[in-house]
Amino acid sequence: AQSVTQLGSHVSVSEGALVLLRCNYSSSVPPYLFWYVQYPNQGLQLLLKYTSAATLVKGINGFEAEFKKSETSFHLTKPSAHMSDAAEYFCAVSANPGGYQKVTFGTGTKLQVIP
Amino acid sequence: GAVVSQHPSRVICKSGTSVKIECRSLDFQATTMFWYRQFPKQSLMLMATSNEGSKATYEQGVEKDKFLINHASLTLSTLTVTSAHPEDSSFYICSASGVVRGNTEAFFGQGTRLTVV
């Protein structure tokens, strides 16, 4: 069984400030973890994924996430928020690195960027 | 990355009618496609998984006679919402999985906003 918990359904940051979106996972097998971004009325775009190669994963748009097994966490960060980062972010876990089988999504965190 | 096209992006239909949503993989062969439903302010819930040429596997609680899924080719899957009712109004998203640049990965479509009036 697998699950993800995203802490905070809404996060607000000022433009230029650090972005931190939290995700904790639970998995009975070694997990593969993903972060997706969704803009209004659009599908999901993959930001980055952890596939056990490196614990610090760099993705698109300046985002990165660190896999911490001891904390069962995979938090998403960006050093400096941009207005275009305002969107909803989903953490997800899968039993395979391509995410091509059953993927379990978190409930999402809506990021607001304040000018 | 690979492209998955979902059509239409928005559809409004009358209660009792059927609506078909298409999901196409444009530059790779999708051996497996997934259909998700997203309620307002909620996460994505997997509805069903379909493999090309086989019957879809539905998640518990999803009515297979109401949500007809066809995956007749390696580039196209369709979801038909039959006899739609207002409670079927939702955002539907497909995901197509196949080998891209030597790795098996899944890519999402843009989603379809269905409104039943």
GROMACS .gro file of C-alpha atoms in nm:
model
  232
    1ALA     CA    1   0.000   0.000   0.000
    2GLN     CA    2   0.116   0.353  -0.066
    3SER     CA    3   0.000   0.701   0.024
    4VAL     CA    4   0.118   1.059   0.031
    5THR     CA    5   0.028   1.341   0.265
    6GLN     CA    6   0.072   1.701   0.162
    7LEU     CA    7   0.081   1.936   0.456
    8GLY     CA    8  -0.100   2.258   0.384
    9SER     CA    9  -0.367   2.286   0.118
   10HIS     CA   10  -0.272   2.652   0.062
   11VAL     CA   11   0.067   2.816   0.085
   12SER     CA   12   0.135   3.186   0.029
   13VAL     CA   13   0.478   3.332  -0.030
   14SER     CA   14   0.605   3.668  -0.141
   15GLU     CA   15   0.768   3.702  -0.480
   16GLY     CA   16   1.138   3.629  -0.438
   17ALA     CA   17   1.091   3.430  -0.117
   18LEU     CA   18   1.168   3.064  -0.058
   19VAL     CA   19   0.904   2.815  -0.164
   20LEU     CA   20   0.865   2.503   0.052
   21LEU     CA   21   0.588   2.254  -0.017
   22ARG     CA   22   0.576   1.955   0.212
   23CYS     CA   23   0.513   1.593   0.122
   24ASN     CA   24   0.538   1.282   0.335
   25TYR     CA   25   0.491   0.935   0.194
   26SER     CA   26   0.411   0.587   0.307
   27SER     CA   27   0.501   0.285   0.100
   28SER     CA   28   0.545  -0.086   0.161
   29VAL     CA   29   0.801  -0.107  -0.122
   30PRO     CA   30   1.083   0.127  -0.221
   31PRO     CA   31   0.897   0.433  -0.346
   32TYR     CA   32   0.929   0.636  -0.658
   33LEU     CA   33   0.816   0.989  -0.589
   34PHE     CA   34   0.695   1.264  -0.818
   35TRP     CA   35   0.597   1.627  -0.806
   36TYR     CA   36   0.350   1.757  -1.061
   37VAL     CA   37   0.225   2.110  -1.126
   38GLN     CA   38  -0.124   2.191  -1.250
   39TYR     CA   39  -0.227   2.529  -1.385
   40PRO     CA   40  -0.599   2.619  -1.387
   41ASN     CA   41  -0.803   2.400  -1.618
   42GLN     CA   42  -0.498   2.218  -1.744
   43GLY     CA   43  -0.349   1.874  -1.707
   44LEU     CA   44  -0.049   1.782  -1.499
   45GLN     CA   45   0.307   1.861  -1.587
   46LEU     CA   46   0.593   1.664  -1.433
   47LEU     CA   47   0.827   1.886  -1.232
   48LEU     CA   48   1.067   1.621  -1.110
   49LYS     CA   49   1.087   1.265  -0.990
   50TYR     CA   50   1.292   1.055  -0.750
   51THR     CA   51   1.397   0.716  -0.885
   52SER     CA   52   1.665   0.621  -0.629
   53ALA     CA   53   1.959   0.750  -0.833
   54ALA     CA   54   2.018   1.059  -0.619
   55THR     CA   55   1.844   1.188  -0.310
   56LEU     CA   56   1.850   1.550  -0.427
   57VAL     CA   57   1.652   1.583  -0.744
   58LYS     CA   58   1.652   1.890  -0.964
   59GLY     CA   59   1.355   1.960  -1.185
   60ILE     CA   60   1.223   2.218  -1.423
   61ASN     CA   61   1.161   2.585  -1.346
   62GLY     CA   62   1.423   2.593  -1.069
   63PHE     CA   63   1.246   2.346  -0.841
   64GLU     CA   64   1.419   2.072  -0.651
   65ALA     CA   65   1.324   1.809  -0.394
   66GLU     CA   66   1.517   1.599  -0.148
   67PHE     CA   67   1.430   1.241  -0.064
   68LYS     CA   68   1.479   1.171   0.307
   69LYS     CA   69   1.411   0.811   0.389
   70SER     CA   70   1.453   0.859   0.765
   71GLU     CA   71   1.181   1.125   0.759
   72THR     CA   72   0.974   0.962   0.480
   73SER     CA   73   0.965   1.302   0.318
   74PHE     CA   74   1.003   1.448  -0.029
   75HIS     CA   75   0.960   1.822   0.015
   76LEU     CA   76   0.963   2.053  -0.287
   77THR     CA   77   1.165   2.376  -0.273
   78LYS     CA   78   1.256   2.673  -0.487
   79PRO     CA   79   1.493   2.942  -0.363
   80SER     CA   80   1.306   3.237  -0.511
   81ALA     CA   81   0.936   3.238  -0.599
   82HIS     CA   82   0.817   3.387  -0.925
   83MET     CA   83   0.466   3.502  -1.005
   84SER     CA   84   0.443   3.230  -1.271
   85ASP     CA   85   0.488   2.965  -1.000
   86ALA     CA   86   0.134   3.025  -0.876
   87ALA     CA   87  -0.041   2.693  -0.940
   88GLU     CA   88  -0.143   2.373  -0.766
   89TYR     CA   89   0.124   2.119  -0.685
   90PHE     CA   90   0.071   1.748  -0.637
   91CYS     CA   91   0.305   1.501  -0.476
   92ALA     CA   92   0.265   1.143  -0.593
   93VAL     CA   93   0.406   0.798  -0.523
   94SER     CA   94   0.432   0.497  -0.749
   95ALA     CA   95   0.577   0.149  -0.729
   96ASN     CA   96   0.776   0.201  -1.048
   97PRO     CA   97   1.011   0.474  -1.173
   98GLY     CA   98   0.817   0.564  -1.484
   99GLY     CA   99   0.496   0.621  -1.297
  100TYR     CA  100   0.335   0.400  -1.550
  101GLN     CA  101   0.138   0.192  -1.310
  102LYS     CA  102  -0.095   0.296  -1.036
  103VAL     CA  103   0.005   0.637  -0.909
  104THR     CA  104  -0.131   0.766  -0.580
  105PHE     CA  105  -0.162   1.143  -0.558
  106GLY     CA  106  -0.169   1.369  -0.258
  107THR     CA  107  -0.450   1.617  -0.211
  108GLY     CA  108  -0.251   1.903  -0.359
  109THR     CA  109  -0.112   2.233  -0.235
  110LYS     CA  110  -0.219   2.555  -0.397
  111LEU     CA  111   0.068   2.801  -0.411
  112GLN     CA  112  -0.008   3.171  -0.409
  113VAL     CA  113   0.268   3.417  -0.491
  114ILE     CA  114   0.219   3.767  -0.357
  115PRO     CA  115   0.376   4.054  -0.549
  116GLY     CA  116   0.877   1.528  -2.332
  117ALA     CA  117   0.618   1.324  -2.515
  118VAL     CA  118   0.284   1.479  -2.605
  119VAL     CA  119  -0.057   1.354  -2.502
  120SER     CA  120  -0.351   1.536  -2.653
  121GLN     CA  121  -0.691   1.526  -2.489
  122HIS     CA  122  -1.003   1.650  -2.663
  123PRO     CA  123  -1.227   1.834  -2.604
  124SER     CA  124  -1.085   2.062  -2.337
  125ARG     CA  125  -1.432   2.171  -2.234
  126VAL     CA  126  -1.775   2.027  -2.300
  127ILE     CA  127  -2.123   2.113  -2.181
  128CYS     CA  128  -2.394   1.859  -2.235
  129LYS     CA  129  -2.755   1.806  -2.137
  130SER     CA  130  -2.850   1.559  -1.870
  131GLY     CA  131  -2.919   1.217  -2.018
  132THR     CA  132  -2.689   1.251  -2.316
  133SER     CA  133  -2.352   1.081  -2.369
  134VAL     CA  134  -2.016   1.247  -2.407
  135LYS     CA  135  -1.698   1.105  -2.557
  136ILE     CA  136  -1.352   1.222  -2.453
  137GLU     CA  137  -1.048   1.133  -2.661
  138CYS     CA  138  -0.691   1.084  -2.544
  139ARG     CA  139  -0.416   1.055  -2.804
  140SER     CA  140  -0.046   0.995  -2.774
  141LEU     CA  141   0.100   1.201  -3.057
  142ASP     CA  142   0.461   1.087  -3.074
  143PHE     CA  143   0.480   0.753  -2.899
  144GLN     CA  144   0.285   0.431  -2.866
  145ALA     CA  145   0.080   0.413  -2.550
  146THR     CA  146   0.050   0.056  -2.436
  147THR     CA  147  -0.140   0.161  -2.126
  148MET     CA  148  -0.372   0.452  -2.063
  149PHE     CA  149  -0.514   0.573  -1.736
  150TRP     CA  150  -0.825   0.779  -1.676
  151TYR     CA  151  -0.851   1.004  -1.372
  152ARG     CA  152  -1.128   1.217  -1.232
  153GLN     CA  153  -1.067   1.528  -1.030
  154PHE     CA  154  -1.337   1.683  -0.815
  155PRO     CA  155  -1.314   2.053  -0.722
  156LYS     CA  156  -1.044   2.119  -0.464
  157GLN     CA  157  -0.953   1.750  -0.453
  158SER     CA  158  -0.682   1.527  -0.587
  159LEU     CA  159  -0.691   1.298  -0.885
  160MET     CA  160  -0.869   0.970  -0.841
  161LEU     CA  161  -0.786   0.684  -1.074
  162MET     CA  162  -1.097   0.558  -1.249
  163ALA     CA  163  -0.962   0.286  -1.474
  164THR     CA  164  -0.659   0.144  -1.649
  165SER     CA  165  -0.671   0.023  -2.006
  166ASN     CA  166  -0.423  -0.176  -2.211
  167GLU     CA  167  -0.440  -0.167  -2.588
  168GLY     CA  168  -0.674  -0.431  -2.719
  169SER     CA  169  -0.797  -0.539  -2.376
  170LYS     CA  170  -1.088  -0.455  -2.155
  171ALA     CA  171  -1.029  -0.178  -1.907
  172THR     CA  172  -0.976  -0.250  -1.539
  173TYR     CA  173  -1.195  -0.028  -1.325
  174GLU     CA  174  -1.122   0.091  -0.975
  175GLN     CA  175  -1.359   0.001  -0.698
  176GLY     CA  176  -1.670   0.215  -0.700
  177VAL     CA  177  -1.643   0.320  -1.065
  178GLU     CA  178  -1.939   0.210  -1.278
  179LYS     CA  179  -1.802   0.042  -1.587
  180ASP     CA  180  -2.135   0.063  -1.769
  181LYS     CA  181  -2.147   0.436  -1.713
  182PHE     CA  182  -1.786   0.513  -1.797
  183LEU     CA  183  -1.707   0.321  -2.113
  184ILE     CA  184  -1.339   0.301  -2.200
  185ASN     CA  185  -1.206   0.191  -2.534
  186HIS     CA  186  -0.837   0.150  -2.615
  187ALA     CA  187  -0.853   0.022  -2.970
  188SER     CA  188  -0.513   0.141  -3.089
  189LEU     CA  189  -0.172   0.223  -2.948
  190THR     CA  190  -0.234   0.594  -2.986
  191LEU     CA  191  -0.596   0.642  -2.892
  192SER     CA  192  -0.817   0.576  -2.592
  193THR     CA  193  -1.167   0.710  -2.541
  194LEU     CA  194  -1.381   0.761  -2.233
  195THR     CA  195  -1.755   0.782  -2.291
  196VAL     CA  196  -1.973   0.910  -2.011
  197THR     CA  197  -2.311   0.755  -2.083
  198SER     CA  198  -2.640   0.908  -1.974
  199ALA     CA  199  -2.457   1.190  -1.805
  200HIS     CA  200  -2.602   1.357  -1.498
  201PRO     CA  201  -2.502   1.675  -1.314
  202GLU     CA  202  -2.308   1.472  -1.057
  203ASP     CA  203  -2.081   1.354  -1.340
  204SER     CA  204  -1.962   1.710  -1.388
  205SER     CA  205  -1.592   1.703  -1.317
  206PHE     CA  206  -1.244   1.740  -1.463
  207TYR     CA  207  -1.131   1.425  -1.641
  208ILE     CA  208  -0.763   1.366  -1.715
  209CYS     CA  209  -0.598   1.089  -1.912
  210SER     CA  210  -0.245   0.962  -1.882
  211ALA     CA  211  -0.068   0.761  -2.151
  212SER     CA  212   0.219   0.527  -2.079
  213GLY     CA  213   0.474   0.395  -2.326
  214VAL     CA  214   0.843   0.371  -2.410
  215VAL     CA  215   0.995   0.711  -2.472
  216ARG     CA  216   1.371   0.744  -2.525
  217GLY     CA  217   1.423   0.394  -2.395
  218ASN     CA  218   1.229   0.437  -2.072
  219THR     CA  219   0.868   0.352  -1.989
  220GLU     CA  220   0.701   0.665  -1.862
  221ALA     CA  221   0.356   0.817  -1.832
  222PHE     CA  222   0.246   1.156  -1.961
  223PHE     CA  223  -0.073   1.347  -1.886
  224GLY     CA  224  -0.323   1.507  -2.119
  225GLN     CA  225  -0.451   1.859  -2.071
  226GLY     CA  226  -0.777   1.746  -1.916
  227THR     CA  227  -1.145   1.785  -2.007
  228ARG     CA  228  -1.386   1.997  -1.806
  229LEU     CA  229  -1.727   1.829  -1.831
  230THR     CA  230  -2.035   2.021  -1.724
  231VAL     CA  231  -2.371   1.845  -1.731
  232VAL     CA  232  -2.671   2.076  -1.720
   0.00000   0.00000   0.00000
